[in-house]
């Protein structure tokens, strides 16, 4: 069994309990599994290499001829344009799929160590040729109630299906994805219909997303084969989720669980996709059955949620902090667009008159001014999937996004947020990580790439393990070429006061690269999904994560989502309290939720070149400092800084503290830790990291402990999740004034000569302050 944490109503949980007498803290729910290594997956390449190999072999000849064409070829004559197009197309085919696998320990793409000047060029959309034919539906005055004449309407119009086979034949990524989707559909086909599972509180969200996942795959394969088996199989899932199958599915009243509206919305989306993509093959009876269940179980509760202020299930209609508004409005929108015109009740028109404006005012603003998804890095997946599906459906069905892409002028940066949040092994996954993803992918990046003319978004995402998605068959512009890393800065600071975080690395393509993510930011205003974690950091090197996050507590723990005030029980759980973060703990007390840290940062602006083989220059560096005094109750000054040293081979973490209570430096690691005074040796995955306290103040030595609460902590309402295998590396000191400098030396075993950095006060840190 796997952990199915509930998506939760967060701050409205209190309200939820007040209004729903059936709300209870489940006891029968599975606790989260202990942190463990991600499963190695065989990936989704099954059966693909043959098809791709054929394409690649055919292309190599042309590629050799044309590959010397430079990326800067000007295409100002039709002949030049055609030549440039042929060149880039053949270089692309010759290179095939850039990543050699995504079945690494952390499921990140593995790039070959090579230089390919023909293919690894600056990201671009080849403007000499359009990827897709022009959409014949181009209304001059789009209206949300005026849909295209043909089907499908949602995301994948008929003209794109018609073009798809030849695009698949000439694009290795489309070929890979097509075959993977077929493979996925066969796997789902062999399973029983998605069984009903309600955890007792608020969740059939996993169930809903699985139905949607299957509907997408089955209807895709039907349209690519005309084999009606897939229509029958889709019908089976739809009937089952309507309670018309052979086994019971949900209660008779509110079967789609509108009390937790995400569930209702995702099932509505699934119904909308099925209705629309298989429109031509459904019998009139099937159509009216699908529509009647959709209206009763999804759309009627949707109207209530958006219009009836006396019910709490619509709290999300006024919420700009996160994914709920995007997911809920999207499901209602896709479903309404699908049945518009056939629906005689008027509910589809009514909803479309509400959802678009609502999402523009709310969903679009869950993205901070710097591109950060304000909830957490992992909740980005849910929110952007909802936003992308909704905007894309509106564009294909009616000819406009009505401003969903543009109303927040910084929304496009949410793609950078995700790319920079991804470390060398995994996400800088602060705060809560959310339920199982299923249909929530990072593929909004593929849509945003074209929409915002950011080709690197698509080039980054197309090699990721979750890219084989029916949406990508229509969102991907096959005229994209180049390498996402070519010219991409290694570092980026995100400095909206609510977020304040920075990403620094030594390479974009080397799985062994050094990566540091660190954050400050406010502790409120994140949909109660954050931790008390000003100063928290993660560190990757040598293909593993040395300093990491503990992730979610049990979402069903009492008061886990009660609120984000100082007294909230949420902050009594180890994984959410300051103690459970990689930061400074003072007086064994949580950070102040009203903290308003300030930051400073710098980067040498080093960019990776075309090659995947890249060594940053020796003076290449980045740093981030924060004054986090306001996060502490018993300190007059607490400052933290982190920087890359020695051409990004080493990391210095420095803390300057004046505290009137005990001081603890804490870092959580999966490594085996052996300690000798001011030195610690960490071993993990057969690799070694030396950590030392340089210029150690009196009494500062390393100790270690299990990742469990201190005996002085208040008892939380429910037990903490265990953190097996996790060790806390510690420096414990009495009240006082300290300058703690901790140096991380990953044992690269490549002849690297380590440097001992000078001691420089944080306020005097500059890009060059640590040159030796
Ligand atoms: C899509 O993949 C399936 C399964 O591998 C294959 O049979 C089919 O030919 C592919 N479609 C195209 C257009 O290549
Ligand atoms: C499926 O049927 C449609 C409509 O008759 C036709 O245009 C299309 O070529 C068929 N596709 C396949 C793979 O047979
Ligand atoms: C399920 O059964 C109900 C009651 O007979 C009917 O109204 C509805 O249309 C059916 N829905 C589906 C998808 O079969
Ligand atoms: C609003 O919700 C309340 C509580 O469920 C319900 O009694 C009332 O009929 C609803 N109002 C409308 C106009 O639907
Ligand atoms: C942070 O982002 C939010 C949401 O876009 C915006 O309202 C706010 O003004 C931004 N704050 C700063 C300091 O830029
Ligand atoms: C395809 O199947 C694999 C393995 O079953 C799964 O991890 C992946 O998410 C599926 N992809 C889609 C788009 O459903
Ligand atoms: C331990 O490893 C797991 C799996 O990779 C990861 O999710 C977790 O964040 C790691 N924990 C720490 C403390 O590094
Ligand atoms: C916050 O939640 C706690 C329980 O975790 C509760 O005791 C407290 O009253 C709540 N505060 C507010 C302002 O709602
Ligand atoms: C890096 O780029 C930023 C933004 O363009 C600029 O302000 C800064 O001066 C640059 N730093 C260096 C060292 O070039």
PDB file of C-alpha atoms in Angstrom, residues 280-511:
ATOM      1  CA  UNK A 280     -18.322  11.068 -32.282  1.00  0.00           C
ATOM      2  CA  UNK A 281     -18.553   7.488 -31.080  1.00  0.00           C
ATOM      3  CA  UNK A 282     -20.812   7.736 -28.046  1.00  0.00           C
ATOM      4  CA  UNK A 283     -24.441   6.727 -28.642  1.00  0.00           C
ATOM      5  CA  UNK A 284     -27.027   9.409 -27.873  1.00  0.00           C
ATOM      6  CA  UNK A 285     -28.009   7.422 -24.776  1.00  0.00           C
ATOM      7  CA  UNK A 286     -24.445   7.279 -23.530  1.00  0.00           C
ATOM      8  CA  UNK A 287     -24.057  10.999 -24.097  1.00  0.00           C
ATOM      9  CA  UNK A 288     -27.140  11.862 -22.119  1.00  0.00           C
ATOM     10  CA  UNK A 289     -26.124   9.489 -19.308  1.00  0.00           C
ATOM     11  CA  UNK A 290     -22.663  11.004 -19.045  1.00  0.00           C
ATOM     12  CA  UNK A 291     -24.102  14.492 -19.098  1.00  0.00           C
ATOM     13  CA  UNK A 292     -26.761  13.808 -16.493  1.00  0.00           C
ATOM     14  CA  UNK A 293     -24.276  12.280 -14.049  1.00  0.00           C
ATOM     15  CA  UNK A 294     -21.839  15.107 -14.677  1.00  0.00           C
ATOM     16  CA  UNK A 295     -24.460  17.755 -13.992  1.00  0.00           C
ATOM     17  CA  UNK A 296     -25.829  16.137 -10.860  1.00  0.00           C
ATOM     18  CA  UNK A 297     -22.557  15.037  -9.302  1.00  0.00           C
ATOM     19  CA  UNK A 298     -20.204  17.763 -10.496  1.00  0.00           C
ATOM     20  CA  UNK A 299     -21.706  20.888 -11.978  1.00  0.00           C
ATOM     21  CA  UNK A 300     -24.594  21.503  -9.598  1.00  0.00           C
ATOM     22  CA  UNK A 301     -22.290  21.347  -6.580  1.00  0.00           C
ATOM     23  CA  UNK A 302     -19.962  23.580  -8.616  1.00  0.00           C
ATOM     24  CA  UNK A 303     -22.548  26.314  -8.973  1.00  0.00           C
ATOM     25  CA  UNK A 304     -23.228  26.114  -5.246  1.00  0.00           C
ATOM     26  CA  UNK A 305     -19.532  26.383  -4.436  1.00  0.00           C
ATOM     27  CA  UNK A 306     -19.106  29.443  -6.636  1.00  0.00           C
ATOM     28  CA  UNK A 307     -22.309  31.289  -5.799  1.00  0.00           C
ATOM     29  CA  UNK A 308     -23.712  30.264  -2.430  1.00  0.00           C
ATOM     30  CA  UNK A 309     -21.928  32.220   0.255  1.00  0.00           C
ATOM     31  CA  UNK A 310     -23.656  30.298   3.003  1.00  0.00           C
ATOM     32  CA  UNK A 311     -21.775  27.100   2.281  1.00  0.00           C
ATOM     33  CA  UNK A 312     -18.154  26.464   3.112  1.00  0.00           C
ATOM     34  CA  UNK A 313     -17.291  24.098   0.263  1.00  0.00           C
ATOM     35  CA  UNK A 314     -16.637  27.101  -1.942  1.00  0.00           C
ATOM     36  CA  UNK A 315     -13.923  28.650   0.254  1.00  0.00           C
ATOM     37  CA  UNK A 316     -11.542  28.081  -2.626  1.00  0.00           C
ATOM     38  CA  UNK A 317     -13.476  30.511  -4.801  1.00  0.00           C
ATOM     39  CA  UNK A 318     -11.867  33.390  -2.914  1.00  0.00           C
ATOM     40  CA  UNK A 319      -8.425  31.952  -2.354  1.00  0.00           C
ATOM     41  CA  UNK A 320      -5.286  33.134  -4.111  1.00  0.00           C
ATOM     42  CA  UNK A 321      -2.770  31.152  -2.117  1.00  0.00           C
ATOM     43  CA  UNK A 322      -2.668  27.921  -3.949  1.00  0.00           C
ATOM     44  CA  UNK A 323      -3.732  25.079  -6.176  1.00  0.00           C
ATOM     45  CA  UNK A 324      -7.352  24.716  -5.121  1.00  0.00           C
ATOM     46  CA  UNK A 325      -8.705  27.609  -7.116  1.00  0.00           C
ATOM     47  CA  UNK A 326      -6.912  26.405 -10.266  1.00  0.00           C
ATOM     48  CA  UNK A 327      -7.947  22.764  -9.967  1.00  0.00           C
ATOM     49  CA  UNK A 328     -11.568  23.492  -9.046  1.00  0.00           C
ATOM     50  CA  UNK A 329     -12.211  26.135 -11.696  1.00  0.00           C
ATOM     51  CA  UNK A 330     -10.463  24.003 -14.286  1.00  0.00           C
ATOM     52  CA  UNK A 331     -12.567  20.890 -13.717  1.00  0.00           C
ATOM     53  CA  UNK A 332     -15.789  22.873 -13.937  1.00  0.00           C
ATOM     54  CA  UNK A 333     -14.548  24.677 -17.039  1.00  0.00           C
ATOM     55  CA  UNK A 334     -13.439  21.596 -18.987  1.00  0.00           C
ATOM     56  CA  UNK A 335     -16.700  19.848 -18.167  1.00  0.00           C
ATOM     57  CA  UNK A 336     -18.830  22.856 -19.115  1.00  0.00           C
ATOM     58  CA  UNK A 337     -17.016  23.428 -22.405  1.00  0.00           C
ATOM     59  CA  UNK A 338     -17.480  19.741 -23.247  1.00  0.00           C
ATOM     60  CA  UNK A 339     -21.270  19.779 -22.910  1.00  0.00           C
ATOM     61  CA  UNK A 340     -21.996  23.368 -23.936  1.00  0.00           C
ATOM     62  CA  UNK A 341     -24.719  23.331 -26.580  1.00  0.00           C
ATOM     63  CA  UNK A 342     -25.930  19.828 -25.685  1.00  0.00           C
ATOM     64  CA  UNK A 343     -26.775  20.897 -22.153  1.00  0.00           C
ATOM     65  CA  UNK A 344     -30.345  22.130 -22.078  1.00  0.00           C
ATOM     66  CA  UNK A 345     -30.278  23.006 -18.388  1.00  0.00           C
ATOM     67  CA  UNK A 346     -28.154  26.122 -18.857  1.00  0.00           C
ATOM     68  CA  UNK A 347     -25.705  25.105 -16.150  1.00  0.00           C
ATOM     69  CA  UNK A 348     -22.686  24.904 -18.454  1.00  0.00           C
ATOM     70  CA  UNK A 349     -23.204  28.510 -19.604  1.00  0.00           C
ATOM     71  CA  UNK A 350     -23.822  29.618 -16.058  1.00  0.00           C
ATOM     72  CA  UNK A 351     -20.562  28.081 -14.871  1.00  0.00           C
ATOM     73  CA  UNK A 352     -18.507  29.461 -17.746  1.00  0.00           C
ATOM     74  CA  UNK A 353     -19.801  32.882 -16.765  1.00  0.00           C
ATOM     75  CA  UNK A 354     -18.252  32.339 -13.337  1.00  0.00           C
ATOM     76  CA  UNK A 355     -15.132  30.190 -13.560  1.00  0.00           C
ATOM     77  CA  UNK A 356     -13.075  32.210 -16.005  1.00  0.00           C
ATOM     78  CA  UNK A 357     -13.298  35.472 -14.099  1.00  0.00           C
ATOM     79  CA  UNK A 358     -12.816  33.651 -10.817  1.00  0.00           C
ATOM     80  CA  UNK A 359      -9.620  31.920 -11.956  1.00  0.00           C
ATOM     81  CA  UNK A 360      -8.253  35.160 -13.380  1.00  0.00           C
ATOM     82  CA  UNK A 361      -8.737  36.885 -10.053  1.00  0.00           C
ATOM     83  CA  UNK A 362      -7.399  34.029  -7.930  1.00  0.00           C
ATOM     84  CA  UNK A 363      -5.629  31.069  -9.551  1.00  0.00           C
ATOM     85  CA  UNK A 364      -3.409  33.292 -11.678  1.00  0.00           C
ATOM     86  CA  UNK A 365      -2.133  35.075  -8.575  1.00  0.00           C
ATOM     87  CA  UNK A 366      -0.930  32.015  -6.713  1.00  0.00           C
ATOM     88  CA  UNK A 367       2.303  32.866  -8.508  1.00  0.00           C
ATOM     89  CA  UNK A 368       4.402  35.446  -6.647  1.00  0.00           C
ATOM     90  CA  UNK A 369       6.053  38.350  -8.397  1.00  0.00           C
ATOM     91  CA  UNK A 370       9.275  36.324  -8.694  1.00  0.00           C
ATOM     92  CA  UNK A 371       7.559  33.255 -10.138  1.00  0.00           C
ATOM     93  CA  UNK A 372       7.449  31.257  -6.913  1.00  0.00           C
ATOM     94  CA  UNK A 373       4.395  29.056  -6.407  1.00  0.00           C
ATOM     95  CA  UNK A 374       3.385  30.532  -3.066  1.00  0.00           C
ATOM     96  CA  UNK A 375       2.167  27.276  -1.545  1.00  0.00           C
ATOM     97  CA  UNK A 376       5.259  25.043  -1.804  1.00  0.00           C
ATOM     98  CA  UNK A 377       7.502  23.688  -4.561  1.00  0.00           C
ATOM     99  CA  UNK A 378       5.570  20.427  -4.753  1.00  0.00           C
ATOM    100  CA  UNK A 379       2.103  21.989  -4.793  1.00  0.00           C
ATOM    101  CA  UNK A 380       3.273  23.774  -7.948  1.00  0.00           C
ATOM    102  CA  UNK A 381       2.439  20.575  -9.842  1.00  0.00           C
ATOM    103  CA  UNK A 382      -1.248  20.614  -8.916  1.00  0.00           C
ATOM    104  CA  UNK A 383      -1.783  24.315  -9.401  1.00  0.00           C
ATOM    105  CA  UNK A 384      -0.016  24.722 -12.713  1.00  0.00           C
ATOM    106  CA  UNK A 385      -1.635  21.585 -14.127  1.00  0.00           C
ATOM    107  CA  UNK A 386      -5.042  23.092 -13.349  1.00  0.00           C
ATOM    108  CA  UNK A 387      -4.083  26.463 -14.769  1.00  0.00           C
ATOM    109  CA  UNK A 388      -2.589  25.001 -17.942  1.00  0.00           C
ATOM    110  CA  UNK A 389      -5.496  22.649 -18.632  1.00  0.00           C
ATOM    111  CA  UNK A 390      -8.010  25.431 -18.126  1.00  0.00           C
ATOM    112  CA  UNK A 391      -6.232  28.004 -20.281  1.00  0.00           C
ATOM    113  CA  UNK A 392      -5.529  25.483 -23.035  1.00  0.00           C
ATOM    114  CA  UNK A 393      -9.121  24.203 -23.062  1.00  0.00           C
ATOM    115  CA  UNK A 394     -10.489  27.727 -23.340  1.00  0.00           C
ATOM    116  CA  UNK A 395      -8.135  28.542 -26.200  1.00  0.00           C
ATOM    117  CA  UNK A 396      -8.953  25.433 -28.215  1.00  0.00           C
ATOM    118  CA  UNK A 397     -12.682  25.446 -27.481  1.00  0.00           C
ATOM    119  CA  UNK A 398     -13.393  29.151 -27.850  1.00  0.00           C
ATOM    120  CA  UNK A 399     -10.328  30.878 -29.299  1.00  0.00           C
ATOM    121  CA  UNK A 400      -9.104  32.847 -26.267  1.00  0.00           C
ATOM    122  CA  UNK A 401      -7.589  32.430 -22.814  1.00  0.00           C
ATOM    123  CA  UNK A 402      -9.458  35.580 -21.662  1.00  0.00           C
ATOM    124  CA  UNK A 403      -6.301  36.761 -19.904  1.00  0.00           C
ATOM    125  CA  UNK A 404      -5.565  33.663 -17.819  1.00  0.00           C
ATOM    126  CA  UNK A 405      -2.023  33.661 -19.211  1.00  0.00           C
ATOM    127  CA  UNK A 406      -1.462  37.396 -18.963  1.00  0.00           C
ATOM    128  CA  UNK A 407      -3.467  38.845 -16.069  1.00  0.00           C
ATOM    129  CA  UNK A 408      -0.503  38.148 -13.790  1.00  0.00           C
ATOM    130  CA  UNK A 409       2.446  39.501 -15.798  1.00  0.00           C
ATOM    131  CA  UNK A 410       4.860  37.385 -13.750  1.00  0.00           C
ATOM    132  CA  UNK A 411       3.064  34.110 -14.206  1.00  0.00           C
ATOM    133  CA  UNK A 412       5.478  32.955 -16.913  1.00  0.00           C
ATOM    134  CA  UNK A 413       8.297  32.842 -14.365  1.00  0.00           C
ATOM    135  CA  UNK A 414       6.606  29.917 -12.659  1.00  0.00           C
ATOM    136  CA  UNK A 415       8.499  27.804 -15.194  1.00  0.00           C
ATOM    137  CA  UNK A 416      11.820  29.145 -13.949  1.00  0.00           C
ATOM    138  CA  UNK A 417      10.641  28.507 -10.403  1.00  0.00           C
ATOM    139  CA  UNK A 418      10.276  24.824 -11.178  1.00  0.00           C
ATOM    140  CA  UNK A 419      13.507  24.447 -13.151  1.00  0.00           C
ATOM    141  CA  UNK A 420      15.585  26.155 -10.485  1.00  0.00           C
ATOM    142  CA  UNK A 421      13.785  24.308  -7.698  1.00  0.00           C
ATOM    143  CA  UNK A 422      14.919  21.011  -9.163  1.00  0.00           C
ATOM    144  CA  UNK A 423      18.257  20.075  -7.629  1.00  0.00           C
ATOM    145  CA  UNK A 424      20.841  17.652  -8.966  1.00  0.00           C
ATOM    146  CA  UNK A 425      18.918  14.815  -7.305  1.00  0.00           C
ATOM    147  CA  UNK A 426      15.460  16.113  -6.484  1.00  0.00           C
ATOM    148  CA  UNK A 427      13.295  19.089  -5.713  1.00  0.00           C
ATOM    149  CA  UNK A 428      14.134  21.619  -2.982  1.00  0.00           C
ATOM    150  CA  UNK A 429      10.912  20.353  -1.461  1.00  0.00           C
ATOM    151  CA  UNK A 430      10.293  22.555   1.533  1.00  0.00           C
ATOM    152  CA  UNK A 431       6.977  22.312   3.391  1.00  0.00           C
ATOM    153  CA  UNK A 432       4.258  19.837   2.488  1.00  0.00           C
ATOM    154  CA  UNK A 433       4.551  17.757  -0.671  1.00  0.00           C
ATOM    155  CA  UNK A 434       0.909  16.905  -1.323  1.00  0.00           C
ATOM    156  CA  UNK A 435      -0.942  13.739  -2.263  1.00  0.00           C
ATOM    157  CA  UNK A 436      -0.087  11.356  -5.099  1.00  0.00           C
ATOM    158  CA  UNK A 437       0.250  13.189  -8.358  1.00  0.00           C
ATOM    159  CA  UNK A 438      -1.228  10.899 -11.044  1.00  0.00           C
ATOM    160  CA  UNK A 439      -2.411  13.521 -13.552  1.00  0.00           C
ATOM    161  CA  UNK A 440      -0.591  16.414 -11.880  1.00  0.00           C
ATOM    162  CA  UNK A 441       2.621  16.631 -13.888  1.00  0.00           C
ATOM    163  CA  UNK A 442       5.207  19.232 -14.754  1.00  0.00           C
ATOM    164  CA  UNK A 443       3.888  19.325 -18.320  1.00  0.00           C
ATOM    165  CA  UNK A 444       2.455  22.799 -17.952  1.00  0.00           C
ATOM    166  CA  UNK A 445       6.055  23.692 -18.830  1.00  0.00           C
ATOM    167  CA  UNK A 446       5.525  22.368 -22.347  1.00  0.00           C
ATOM    168  CA  UNK A 447       2.470  24.591 -22.824  1.00  0.00           C
ATOM    169  CA  UNK A 448       4.091  27.607 -21.157  1.00  0.00           C
ATOM    170  CA  UNK A 449       7.152  27.179 -23.382  1.00  0.00           C
ATOM    171  CA  UNK A 450       5.117  28.001 -26.490  1.00  0.00           C
ATOM    172  CA  UNK A 451       2.772  30.427 -24.813  1.00  0.00           C
ATOM    173  CA  UNK A 452       5.536  32.552 -23.310  1.00  0.00           C
ATOM    174  CA  UNK A 453       8.200  31.877 -25.940  1.00  0.00           C
ATOM    175  CA  UNK A 454      10.471  30.173 -23.397  1.00  0.00           C
ATOM    176  CA  UNK A 455      11.769  27.190 -25.387  1.00  0.00           C
ATOM    177  CA  UNK A 456      14.003  26.079 -22.521  1.00  0.00           C
ATOM    178  CA  UNK A 457      10.889  25.122 -20.513  1.00  0.00           C
ATOM    179  CA  UNK A 458       9.938  22.501 -23.119  1.00  0.00           C
ATOM    180  CA  UNK A 459      13.516  21.356 -23.633  1.00  0.00           C
ATOM    181  CA  UNK A 460      13.854  20.834 -19.886  1.00  0.00           C
ATOM    182  CA  UNK A 461      10.568  19.021 -19.368  1.00  0.00           C
ATOM    183  CA  UNK A 462      10.586  16.766 -22.420  1.00  0.00           C
ATOM    184  CA  UNK A 463      13.246  14.525 -20.888  1.00  0.00           C
ATOM    185  CA  UNK A 464      11.515  14.167 -17.512  1.00  0.00           C
ATOM    186  CA  UNK A 465       9.929  10.909 -16.383  1.00  0.00           C
ATOM    187  CA  UNK A 466       6.392  12.328 -16.352  1.00  0.00           C
ATOM    188  CA  UNK A 467       6.450  13.734 -19.883  1.00  0.00           C
ATOM    189  CA  UNK A 468       4.572  10.885 -21.621  1.00  0.00           C
ATOM    190  CA  UNK A 469       1.224  12.612 -21.265  1.00  0.00           C
ATOM    191  CA  UNK A 470      -1.564  12.866 -23.865  1.00  0.00           C
ATOM    192  CA  UNK A 471      -1.560  16.661 -23.331  1.00  0.00           C
ATOM    193  CA  UNK A 472       2.022  16.846 -24.579  1.00  0.00           C
ATOM    194  CA  UNK A 473       1.022  15.320 -27.904  1.00  0.00           C
ATOM    195  CA  UNK A 474      -0.788  18.627 -28.516  1.00  0.00           C
ATOM    196  CA  UNK A 475       1.133  21.113 -26.367  1.00  0.00           C
ATOM    197  CA  UNK A 476       4.580  20.228 -27.659  1.00  0.00           C
ATOM    198  CA  UNK A 477       5.840  22.339 -30.506  1.00  0.00           C
ATOM    199  CA  UNK A 478       8.101  19.990 -32.476  1.00  0.00           C
ATOM    200  CA  UNK A 479       9.923  22.990 -33.890  1.00  0.00           C
ATOM    201  CA  UNK A 480      11.654  23.499 -30.572  1.00  0.00           C
ATOM    202  CA  UNK A 481      15.355  22.818 -30.749  1.00  0.00           C
ATOM    203  CA  UNK A 482      18.514  23.254 -28.767  1.00  0.00           C
ATOM    204  CA  UNK A 483      19.538  22.347 -25.249  1.00  0.00           C
ATOM    205  CA  UNK A 484      17.827  23.903 -22.249  1.00  0.00           C
ATOM    206  CA  UNK A 485      21.152  24.297 -20.477  1.00  0.00           C
ATOM    207  CA  UNK A 486      22.918  26.177 -23.259  1.00  0.00           C
ATOM    208  CA  UNK A 487      23.340  29.679 -21.915  1.00  0.00           C
ATOM    209  CA  UNK A 488      21.262  29.058 -18.785  1.00  0.00           C
ATOM    210  CA  UNK A 489      22.592  30.778 -15.634  1.00  0.00           C
ATOM    211  CA  UNK A 490      23.524  28.285 -12.920  1.00  0.00           C
ATOM    212  CA  UNK A 491      21.973  30.387 -10.153  1.00  0.00           C
ATOM    213  CA  UNK A 492      18.808  32.311  -9.530  1.00  0.00           C
ATOM    214  CA  UNK A 493      17.521  34.216  -6.529  1.00  0.00           C
ATOM    215  CA  UNK A 494      13.784  34.502  -5.901  1.00  0.00           C
ATOM    216  CA  UNK A 495      13.258  37.520  -3.750  1.00  0.00           C
ATOM    217  CA  UNK A 496       9.585  38.226  -3.189  1.00  0.00           C
ATOM    218  CA  UNK A 497       9.335  38.850   0.560  1.00  0.00           C
ATOM    219  CA  UNK A 498       6.989  35.876   0.973  1.00  0.00           C
ATOM    220  CA  UNK A 499       9.466  33.463  -0.602  1.00  0.00           C
ATOM    221  CA  UNK A 500      13.092  34.634  -0.569  1.00  0.00           C
ATOM    222  CA  UNK A 501      15.034  31.641  -1.733  1.00  0.00           C
ATOM    223  CA  UNK A 502      17.988  30.846  -3.942  1.00  0.00           C
ATOM    224  CA  UNK A 503      19.143  28.039  -6.148  1.00  0.00           C
ATOM    225  CA  UNK A 504      22.868  27.494  -6.918  1.00  0.00           C
ATOM    226  CA  UNK A 505      24.545  24.635  -8.783  1.00  0.00           C
ATOM    227  CA  UNK A 506      27.700  23.571 -10.585  1.00  0.00           C
ATOM    228  CA  UNK A 507      25.984  22.036 -13.633  1.00  0.00           C
ATOM    229  CA  UNK A 508      22.540  21.531 -15.145  1.00  0.00           C
ATOM    230  CA  UNK A 509      23.318  18.180 -16.722  1.00  0.00           C
ATOM    231  CA  UNK A 510      25.634  16.341 -14.350  1.00  0.00           C
ATOM    232  CA  UNK A 511      23.768  14.159 -11.865  1.00  0.00           C
TER     233      UNK A 511
END
